[in-house]
Amino acid sequence: MGEYGVTPGQRVAIIWDSSSPVEALKDLVDKIQALVGADNRVAVENVNQLSQSAHRESSFDVVLSGVVPGSTAQHSAEVLAEIARILKPGGRVLLKEPVATESGNNSRIKTAAKLPTALTLSGLVEVKELQKEALTPEEAQSVREHLGYQGNDLLIVQIEGKKPNFEVGSSSQLKLSFAKQPGPSGKPSVDPATAKLWTLSANDMNDEEMDLLDSDELLDSEDLKKPDPSSLRAPSCKEMGKKKACKNCTCGLAEELEQEKKNSQPKSACGNCYLGDAFRCASCPYLGMPAFKPGEKILLKENQLHDA
């Protein structure tokens, strides 16, 4: 197997960033092209333009990122997801990235522990750290210039991961059986250890080492007070500002409105209704009724309740 694990005939993507020295990038590309052969099997992409490169899914056998000597590329979650997308099933990614030995104020710099996690979350498997070494003075200067990191606790980590041997989004039916397996007696078998775990025997109750809670101690004086019935009643429609009862009203507003309707007395427009029909208007609700004394309460039939 050739350098970086590249073999003849493979398609390789080389990812670089602004910190990658131009001559070192050119030398790496020439070296990889010599390993895989001609026929445009090597693609060179900038890390910030990778998602716009329009590569098809499962296009490359190997992705090399940040491996240009002197490069201090950082791999965001989006970049790692795109790398996983363009890799073929079973394909490899080899990347190098400066990491901090402990968490700092610069959120762009991952810690050595978080870098493998980031690869795993992007969908890669068999993630493993291959090498960890101190930065060269040139690399440390590049980190300060491009990432604004002023700490002295950086290391350069080389890490590898693989894409699973299936395509992203593929599915396969699982053959699962949830039926309980019968035991010798024909009844579903029960794991003895499980049964023992959920069994409380009389011996357990008498065990001095068994600490049991007194259920009465779980209640305080406030819990034992009888609640005020008014506090348990839901607010009525009227209390909530409604003027019309709901359908199937249960709060009593419908009955209250009905009673108000029955008790309401129509106001006389002329003031002569109590004198009898000879003094009443044509639309008077008291037509046909005998005269009555002023202020006397008169109950009208439902069909007589209309505007005067």
mmCIF file of C-alpha atoms in Angstrom:
data_model
loop_
_atom_site.group_PDB
_atom_site.id
_atom_site.type_symbol
_atom_site.label_atom_id
_atom_site.label_comp_id
_atom_site.label_asym_id
_atom_site.label_seq_id
_atom_site.Cartn_x
_atom_site.Cartn_y
_atom_site.Cartn_z
ATOM 1 C CA MET A 1 0.000 0.000 0.000
ATOM 2 C CA GLY A 2 1.354 3.421 -0.952
ATOM 3 C CA GLU A 3 1.804 6.533 1.158
ATOM 4 C CA TYR A 4 -1.328 7.647 3.057
ATOM 5 C CA GLY A 5 -2.828 4.230 2.308
ATOM 6 C CA VAL A 6 -3.479 5.112 -1.342
ATOM 7 C CA THR A 7 -3.321 2.362 -3.962
ATOM 8 C CA PRO A 8 -3.319 2.501 -7.795
ATOM 9 C CA GLY A 9 -6.709 3.033 -9.402
ATOM 10 C CA GLN A 10 -8.325 4.720 -6.418
ATOM 11 C CA ARG A 11 -10.091 8.084 -6.601
ATOM 12 C CA VAL A 12 -8.632 10.548 -4.094
ATOM 13 C CA ALA A 13 -9.802 13.966 -2.860
ATOM 14 C CA ILE A 14 -7.180 16.309 -1.386
ATOM 15 C CA ILE A 15 -8.621 19.091 0.795
ATOM 16 C CA TRP A 16 -6.534 22.162 1.592
ATOM 17 C CA ASP A 17 -7.071 25.507 3.295
ATOM 18 C CA SER A 18 -5.545 28.975 3.228
ATOM 19 C CA SER A 19 -2.760 27.913 5.602
ATOM 20 C CA SER A 20 -1.507 25.232 3.188
ATOM 21 C CA PRO A 21 1.824 26.220 1.535
ATOM 22 C CA VAL A 22 1.365 26.298 -2.243
ATOM 23 C CA GLU A 23 4.536 24.388 -3.091
ATOM 24 C CA ALA A 24 3.824 21.723 -0.472
ATOM 25 C CA LEU A 25 0.288 21.315 -1.864
ATOM 26 C CA LYS A 26 1.597 20.938 -5.419
ATOM 27 C CA ASP A 27 4.163 18.325 -4.322
ATOM 28 C CA LEU A 28 1.468 16.321 -2.497
ATOM 29 C CA VAL A 29 -0.854 16.367 -5.517
ATOM 30 C CA ASP A 30 1.952 15.210 -7.834
ATOM 31 C CA LYS A 31 2.858 12.425 -5.437
ATOM 32 C CA ILE A 32 -0.739 11.145 -5.127
ATOM 33 C CA GLN A 33 -1.275 11.329 -8.903
ATOM 34 C CA ALA A 34 1.808 9.208 -9.421
ATOM 35 C CA LEU A 35 0.382 6.604 -7.009
ATOM 36 C CA VAL A 36 -3.154 6.329 -8.423
ATOM 37 C CA GLY A 37 -2.361 6.840 -12.089
ATOM 38 C CA ALA A 38 -3.789 9.234 -14.665
ATOM 39 C CA ASP A 39 -7.439 9.630 -15.791
ATOM 40 C CA ASN A 40 -8.242 12.532 -13.421
ATOM 41 C CA ARG A 41 -8.396 10.363 -10.306
ATOM 42 C CA VAL A 42 -7.288 13.174 -7.986
ATOM 43 C CA ALA A 43 -9.549 16.107 -7.042
ATOM 44 C CA VAL A 44 -8.207 19.129 -5.153
ATOM 45 C CA GLU A 45 -10.732 21.153 -3.120
ATOM 46 C CA ASN A 46 -10.574 24.085 -0.710
ATOM 47 C CA VAL A 47 -12.069 23.213 2.683
ATOM 48 C CA ASN A 48 -14.358 26.276 2.599
ATOM 49 C CA GLN A 49 -15.688 25.429 -0.886
ATOM 50 C CA LEU A 50 -16.122 21.695 -0.442
ATOM 51 C CA SER A 51 -19.908 21.802 -0.100
ATOM 52 C CA GLN A 52 -20.158 23.861 -3.324
ATOM 53 C CA SER A 53 -17.947 21.489 -5.324
ATOM 54 C CA ALA A 54 -20.994 19.444 -6.441
ATOM 55 C CA HIS A 55 -19.301 16.059 -6.086
ATOM 56 C CA ARG A 56 -21.712 13.164 -6.239
ATOM 57 C CA GLU A 57 -22.292 10.875 -3.301
ATOM 58 C CA SER A 58 -19.809 8.036 -2.944
ATOM 59 C CA SER A 59 -17.282 9.559 -5.361
ATOM 60 C CA PHE A 60 -13.939 8.901 -3.632
ATOM 61 C CA ASP A 61 -12.097 5.949 -2.140
ATOM 62 C CA VAL A 62 -9.815 8.147 -0.026
ATOM 63 C CA VAL A 63 -10.105 11.700 1.297
ATOM 64 C CA LEU A 64 -6.949 13.445 2.539
ATOM 65 C CA SER A 65 -7.616 16.646 4.475
ATOM 66 C CA GLY A 66 -5.156 18.884 6.258
ATOM 67 C CA VAL A 67 -2.253 16.551 5.409
ATOM 68 C CA VAL A 68 -0.399 19.174 3.352
ATOM 69 C CA PRO A 69 2.839 19.806 5.290
ATOM 70 C CA GLY A 70 2.462 23.083 7.195
ATOM 71 C CA SER A 71 -1.361 23.071 7.022
ATOM 72 C CA THR A 72 -3.409 23.893 10.120
ATOM 73 C CA ALA A 73 -6.890 23.237 8.674
ATOM 74 C CA GLN A 74 -9.907 23.067 10.995
ATOM 75 C CA HIS A 75 -12.775 20.701 10.167
ATOM 76 C CA SER A 76 -16.252 21.894 11.080
ATOM 77 C CA ALA A 77 -19.216 19.538 11.495
ATOM 78 C CA GLU A 78 -20.451 20.581 8.019
ATOM 79 C CA VAL A 79 -17.096 19.757 6.426
ATOM 80 C CA LEU A 80 -16.911 16.352 8.116
ATOM 81 C CA ALA A 81 -20.481 15.557 7.037
ATOM 82 C CA GLU A 82 -19.645 16.477 3.437
ATOM 83 C CA ILE A 83 -16.515 14.290 3.556
ATOM 84 C CA ALA A 84 -18.648 11.369 4.759
ATOM 85 C CA ARG A 85 -21.120 12.029 1.936
ATOM 86 C CA ILE A 86 -18.576 11.989 -0.920
ATOM 87 C CA LEU A 87 -16.750 8.915 0.408
ATOM 88 C CA LYS A 88 -17.626 5.552 -1.083
ATOM 89 C CA PRO A 89 -18.954 2.902 1.317
ATOM 90 C CA GLY A 90 -15.886 1.474 3.021
ATOM 91 C CA GLY A 91 -13.810 4.505 1.954
ATOM 92 C CA ARG A 92 -11.175 6.073 4.217
ATOM 93 C CA VAL A 93 -10.568 9.609 5.415
ATOM 94 C CA LEU A 94 -7.182 10.675 6.743
ATOM 95 C CA LEU A 95 -6.936 14.131 8.267
ATOM 96 C CA LYS A 96 -4.605 16.220 10.360
ATOM 97 C CA GLU A 97 -5.748 19.021 12.633
ATOM 98 C CA PRO A 98 -4.203 21.072 15.433
ATOM 99 C CA VAL A 99 -5.944 20.432 18.767
ATOM 100 C CA ALA A 100 -5.662 21.871 22.267
ATOM 101 C CA THR A 101 -4.669 19.688 25.188
ATOM 102 C CA GLU A 102 -7.399 21.347 27.281
ATOM 103 C CA SER A 103 -10.483 23.459 26.695
ATOM 104 C CA GLY A 104 -9.757 27.111 26.036
ATOM 105 C CA ASN A 105 -11.527 30.280 25.012
ATOM 106 C CA ASN A 106 -11.067 29.710 21.269
ATOM 107 C CA SER A 107 -14.098 27.713 20.159
ATOM 108 C CA ARG A 108 -12.540 27.032 16.737
ATOM 109 C CA ILE A 109 -9.868 24.794 18.275
ATOM 110 C CA LYS A 110 -11.124 21.344 19.306
ATOM 111 C CA THR A 111 -9.599 19.375 22.126
ATOM 112 C CA ALA A 112 -7.837 16.079 21.461
ATOM 113 C CA ALA A 113 -10.818 14.249 22.969
ATOM 114 C CA LYS A 114 -13.456 16.042 20.878
ATOM 115 C CA LEU A 115 -11.886 15.471 17.459
ATOM 116 C CA PRO A 116 -12.617 11.687 17.313
ATOM 117 C CA THR A 117 -16.137 12.407 18.584
ATOM 118 C CA ALA A 118 -16.686 14.906 15.771
ATOM 119 C CA LEU A 119 -15.731 12.285 13.166
ATOM 120 C CA THR A 120 -18.046 9.723 14.742
ATOM 121 C CA LEU A 121 -20.974 12.140 14.811
ATOM 122 C CA SER A 122 -20.451 12.843 11.100
ATOM 123 C CA GLY A 123 -21.191 9.179 10.329
ATOM 124 C CA LEU A 124 -17.684 7.700 10.205
ATOM 125 C CA VAL A 125 -16.720 4.458 11.952
ATOM 126 C CA GLU A 126 -13.510 2.811 13.155
ATOM 127 C CA VAL A 127 -12.174 6.230 14.104
ATOM 128 C CA LYS A 128 -8.686 6.015 15.546
ATOM 129 C CA GLU A 129 -5.836 8.346 16.321
ATOM 130 C CA LEU A 130 -2.711 7.494 14.363
ATOM 131 C CA GLN A 131 -0.236 10.108 15.488
ATOM 132 C CA LYS A 132 0.098 13.047 17.857
ATOM 133 C CA GLU A 133 3.037 15.420 17.843
ATOM 134 C CA ALA A 134 4.038 18.957 18.720
ATOM 135 C CA LEU A 135 3.587 21.715 16.156
ATOM 136 C CA THR A 136 6.582 22.970 14.245
ATOM 137 C CA PRO A 137 7.398 26.665 14.673
ATOM 138 C CA GLU A 138 5.948 27.305 11.199
ATOM 139 C CA GLU A 139 2.690 25.507 12.095
ATOM 140 C CA ALA A 140 2.415 27.348 15.419
ATOM 141 C CA GLN A 141 2.850 30.659 13.602
ATOM 142 C CA SER A 142 0.159 29.623 11.077
ATOM 143 C CA VAL A 143 -2.273 28.856 13.897
ATOM 144 C CA ARG A 144 -1.697 32.280 15.426
ATOM 145 C CA GLU A 145 -2.195 33.999 12.059
ATOM 146 C CA HIS A 146 -5.199 32.070 10.722
ATOM 147 C CA LEU A 147 -7.000 31.007 13.911
ATOM 148 C CA GLY A 148 -5.988 33.723 16.350
ATOM 149 C CA TYR A 149 -4.914 31.181 18.971
ATOM 150 C CA GLN A 150 -2.172 32.427 21.303
ATOM 151 C CA GLY A 151 -1.853 29.402 23.601
ATOM 152 C CA ASN A 152 1.135 27.080 23.801
ATOM 153 C CA ASP A 153 -0.800 23.853 24.467
ATOM 154 C CA LEU A 154 -1.376 22.770 20.856
ATOM 155 C CA LEU A 155 -0.617 19.425 19.257
ATOM 156 C CA ILE A 156 -1.086 18.241 15.677
ATOM 157 C CA VAL A 157 -3.180 15.060 15.518
ATOM 158 C CA GLN A 158 -3.430 12.639 12.606
ATOM 159 C CA ILE A 159 -6.648 10.652 12.697
ATOM 160 C CA GLU A 160 -8.363 8.111 10.468
ATOM 161 C CA GLY A 161 -11.957 7.040 9.946
ATOM 162 C CA LYS A 162 -13.996 4.934 7.542
ATOM 163 C CA LYS A 163 -17.395 5.203 5.983
ATOM 164 C CA PRO A 164 -19.671 2.232 6.807
ATOM 165 C CA ASN A 165 -20.112 -0.403 4.094
ATOM 166 C CA PHE A 166 -23.511 0.972 3.161
ATOM 167 C CA GLU A 167 -24.776 4.178 1.612
ATOM 168 C CA VAL A 168 -26.139 7.042 3.690
ATOM 169 C CA GLY A 169 -29.929 6.750 3.826
ATOM 170 C CA SER A 170 -30.041 3.087 2.857
ATOM 171 C CA SER A 171 -32.365 0.796 4.793
ATOM 172 C CA SER A 172 -32.617 -2.885 5.559
ATOM 173 C CA GLN A 173 -35.407 -4.870 7.159
ATOM 174 C CA LEU A 174 -34.553 -6.292 10.562
ATOM 175 C CA LYS A 175 -35.862 -9.726 11.452
ATOM 176 C CA LEU A 176 -37.013 -9.317 15.025
ATOM 177 C CA SER A 177 -39.245 -11.591 17.044
ATOM 178 C CA PHE A 178 -40.925 -10.210 20.141
ATOM 179 C CA ALA A 179 -42.778 -13.439 20.918
ATOM 180 C CA LYS A 180 -41.975 -14.870 24.347
ATOM 181 C CA GLN A 181 -40.270 -18.237 24.168
ATOM 182 C CA PRO A 182 -42.220 -20.883 26.101
ATOM 183 C CA GLY A 183 -40.488 -22.813 28.838
ATOM 184 C CA PRO A 184 -40.648 -26.584 29.527
ATOM 185 C CA SER A 185 -44.127 -26.213 31.035
ATOM 186 C CA GLY A 186 -45.459 -24.428 27.970
ATOM 187 C CA LYS A 187 -45.576 -21.059 29.784
ATOM 188 C CA PRO A 188 -43.338 -18.139 28.780
ATOM 189 C CA SER A 189 -39.961 -18.528 30.469
ATOM 190 C CA VAL A 190 -38.828 -15.907 32.974
ATOM 191 C CA ASP A 191 -35.221 -15.116 33.724
ATOM 192 C CA PRO A 192 -34.668 -16.138 37.380
ATOM 193 C CA ALA A 193 -32.314 -13.213 37.956
ATOM 194 C CA THR A 194 -34.948 -10.791 36.670
ATOM 195 C CA ALA A 195 -37.673 -12.359 38.793
ATOM 196 C CA LYS A 196 -35.488 -12.154 41.901
ATOM 197 C CA LEU A 197 -34.686 -8.521 41.240
ATOM 198 C CA TRP A 198 -38.376 -7.533 41.347
ATOM 199 C CA THR A 199 -39.386 -9.831 44.231
ATOM 200 C CA LEU A 200 -39.640 -8.633 47.832
ATOM 201 C CA SER A 201 -39.897 -11.562 50.212
ATOM 202 C CA ALA A 202 -40.826 -11.791 53.889
ATOM 203 C CA ASN A 203 -37.170 -12.323 54.718
ATOM 204 C CA ASP A 204 -36.367 -8.998 53.103
ATOM 205 C CA MET A 205 -38.919 -7.268 55.326
ATOM 206 C CA ASN A 206 -37.239 -8.693 58.463
ATOM 207 C CA ASP A 207 -33.723 -7.943 57.268
ATOM 208 C CA GLU A 208 -32.127 -5.342 59.559
ATOM 209 C CA GLU A 209 -30.037 -4.061 56.675
ATOM 210 C CA MET A 210 -33.120 -3.417 54.522
ATOM 211 C CA ASP A 211 -33.960 0.280 54.818
ATOM 212 C CA LEU A 212 -37.675 0.772 54.169
ATOM 213 C CA LEU A 213 -39.395 4.127 53.911
ATOM 214 C CA ASP A 214 -42.415 4.919 56.100
ATOM 215 C CA SER A 215 -45.111 6.120 53.692
ATOM 216 C CA ASP A 216 -46.534 8.408 56.411
ATOM 217 C CA GLU A 217 -43.234 10.303 56.525
ATOM 218 C CA LEU A 218 -43.639 11.254 52.886
ATOM 219 C CA LEU A 219 -46.630 13.469 53.793
ATOM 220 C CA ASP A 220 -46.336 16.743 55.690
ATOM 221 C CA SER A 221 -49.017 18.729 57.504
ATOM 222 C CA GLU A 222 -49.943 20.692 54.368
ATOM 223 C CA ASP A 223 -50.657 17.457 52.472
ATOM 224 C CA LEU A 224 -53.105 16.345 55.178
ATOM 225 C CA LYS A 225 -55.241 19.498 55.083
ATOM 226 C CA LYS A 226 -58.632 19.208 53.430
ATOM 227 C CA PRO A 227 -58.672 21.431 50.362
ATOM 228 C CA ASP A 228 -61.162 24.286 50.059
ATOM 229 C CA PRO A 229 -63.941 23.144 47.680
ATOM 230 C CA SER A 230 -63.896 26.534 45.973
ATOM 231 C CA SER A 231 -60.270 26.018 45.029
ATOM 232 C CA LEU A 232 -61.155 22.781 43.249
ATOM 233 C CA ARG A 233 -63.903 24.340 41.169
ATOM 234 C CA ALA A 234 -63.011 25.354 37.654
ATOM 235 C CA PRO A 235 -63.773 29.014 36.856
ATOM 236 C CA SER A 236 -67.173 29.509 35.265
ATOM 237 C CA CYS A 237 -67.738 31.053 31.860
ATOM 238 C CA LYS A 238 -69.109 34.172 33.539
ATOM 239 C CA GLU A 239 -66.019 34.526 35.712
ATOM 240 C CA MET A 240 -63.908 34.311 32.578
ATOM 241 C CA GLY A 241 -65.848 37.202 31.031
ATOM 242 C CA LYS A 242 -68.063 35.200 28.676
ATOM 243 C CA LYS A 243 -71.577 36.533 28.055
ATOM 244 C CA LYS A 244 -72.861 33.493 26.239
ATOM 245 C CA ALA A 245 -73.004 29.957 27.590
ATOM 246 C CA CYS A 246 -71.035 27.219 25.850
ATOM 247 C CA LYS A 247 -72.721 24.289 24.211
ATOM 248 C CA ASN A 248 -73.401 21.583 26.813
ATOM 249 C CA CYS A 249 -72.631 24.146 29.550
ATOM 250 C CA THR A 250 -71.780 22.567 32.915
ATOM 251 C CA CYS A 251 -70.778 25.647 34.929
ATOM 252 C CA GLY A 252 -74.339 26.887 35.464
ATOM 253 C CA LEU A 253 -74.184 29.930 33.196
ATOM 254 C CA ALA A 254 -76.791 28.499 30.817
ATOM 255 C CA GLU A 255 -79.294 28.024 33.661
ATOM 256 C CA GLU A 256 -78.507 31.474 35.011
ATOM 257 C CA LEU A 257 -79.113 33.131 31.657
ATOM 258 C CA GLU A 258 -82.328 31.166 31.193
ATOM 259 C CA GLN A 259 -83.589 32.277 34.585
ATOM 260 C CA GLU A 260 -82.707 35.892 33.838
ATOM 261 C CA LYS A 261 -84.626 35.614 30.595
ATOM 262 C CA LYS A 262 -87.724 34.331 32.413
ATOM 263 C CA ASN A 263 -87.535 36.999 35.119
ATOM 264 C CA SER A 264 -86.970 39.889 32.747
ATOM 265 C CA GLN A 265 -89.879 42.308 32.363
ATOM 266 C CA PRO A 266 -90.323 44.153 29.066
ATOM 267 C CA LYS A 267 -90.267 47.925 29.454
ATOM 268 C CA SER A 268 -93.308 49.833 28.372
ATOM 269 C CA ALA A 269 -92.702 52.248 25.483
ATOM 270 C CA CYS A 270 -95.815 54.304 26.197
ATOM 271 C CA GLY A 271 -96.308 53.787 29.928
ATOM 272 C CA ASN A 272 -100.000 52.859 29.509
ATOM 273 C CA CYS A 273 -99.717 49.037 29.240
ATOM 274 C CA TYR A 274 -101.191 48.473 32.730
ATOM 275 C CA LEU A 275 -104.440 50.292 31.788
ATOM 276 C CA GLY A 276 -105.659 47.570 29.403
ATOM 277 C CA ASP A 277 -105.939 46.849 25.679
ATOM 278 C CA ALA A 278 -107.704 50.140 24.917
ATOM 279 C CA PHE A 279 -104.547 52.033 25.859
ATOM 280 C CA ARG A 280 -101.951 49.589 24.453
ATOM 281 C CA CYS A 281 -99.917 49.848 21.231
ATOM 282 C CA ALA A 282 -100.454 47.411 18.384
ATOM 283 C CA SER A 283 -97.149 45.658 19.199
ATOM 284 C CA CYS A 284 -97.588 45.666 22.989
ATOM 285 C CA PRO A 285 -96.602 42.319 24.562
ATOM 286 C CA TYR A 286 -99.503 42.681 27.046
ATOM 287 C CA LEU A 287 -102.234 42.622 24.358
ATOM 288 C CA GLY A 288 -105.067 40.327 25.338
ATOM 289 C CA MET A 289 -104.179 40.433 29.040
ATOM 290 C CA PRO A 290 -106.308 42.124 31.715
ATOM 291 C CA ALA A 291 -105.308 45.421 33.223
ATOM 292 C CA PHE A 292 -102.934 45.331 36.192
ATOM 293 C CA LYS A 293 -101.524 47.654 38.777
ATOM 294 C CA PRO A 294 -98.322 49.590 38.013
ATOM 295 C CA GLY A 295 -95.259 47.666 39.238
ATOM 296 C CA GLU A 296 -97.155 44.390 39.467
ATOM 297 C CA LYS A 297 -95.051 41.459 38.188
ATOM 298 C CA ILE A 298 -96.633 39.867 35.115
ATOM 299 C CA LEU A 299 -95.359 36.590 33.620
ATOM 300 C CA LEU A 300 -95.521 36.467 29.850
ATOM 301 C CA LYS A 301 -95.654 33.409 27.699
ATOM 302 C CA GLU A 302 -92.656 32.577 25.515
ATOM 303 C CA ASN A 303 -94.478 33.503 22.288
ATOM 304 C CA GLN A 304 -95.303 36.963 23.748
ATOM 305 C CA LEU A 305 -91.674 37.966 24.364
ATOM 306 C CA HIS A 306 -90.855 40.250 21.434
ATOM 307 C CA ASP A 307 -89.740 43.846 21.058
ATOM 308 C CA ALA A 308 -92.412 46.402 21.733
#
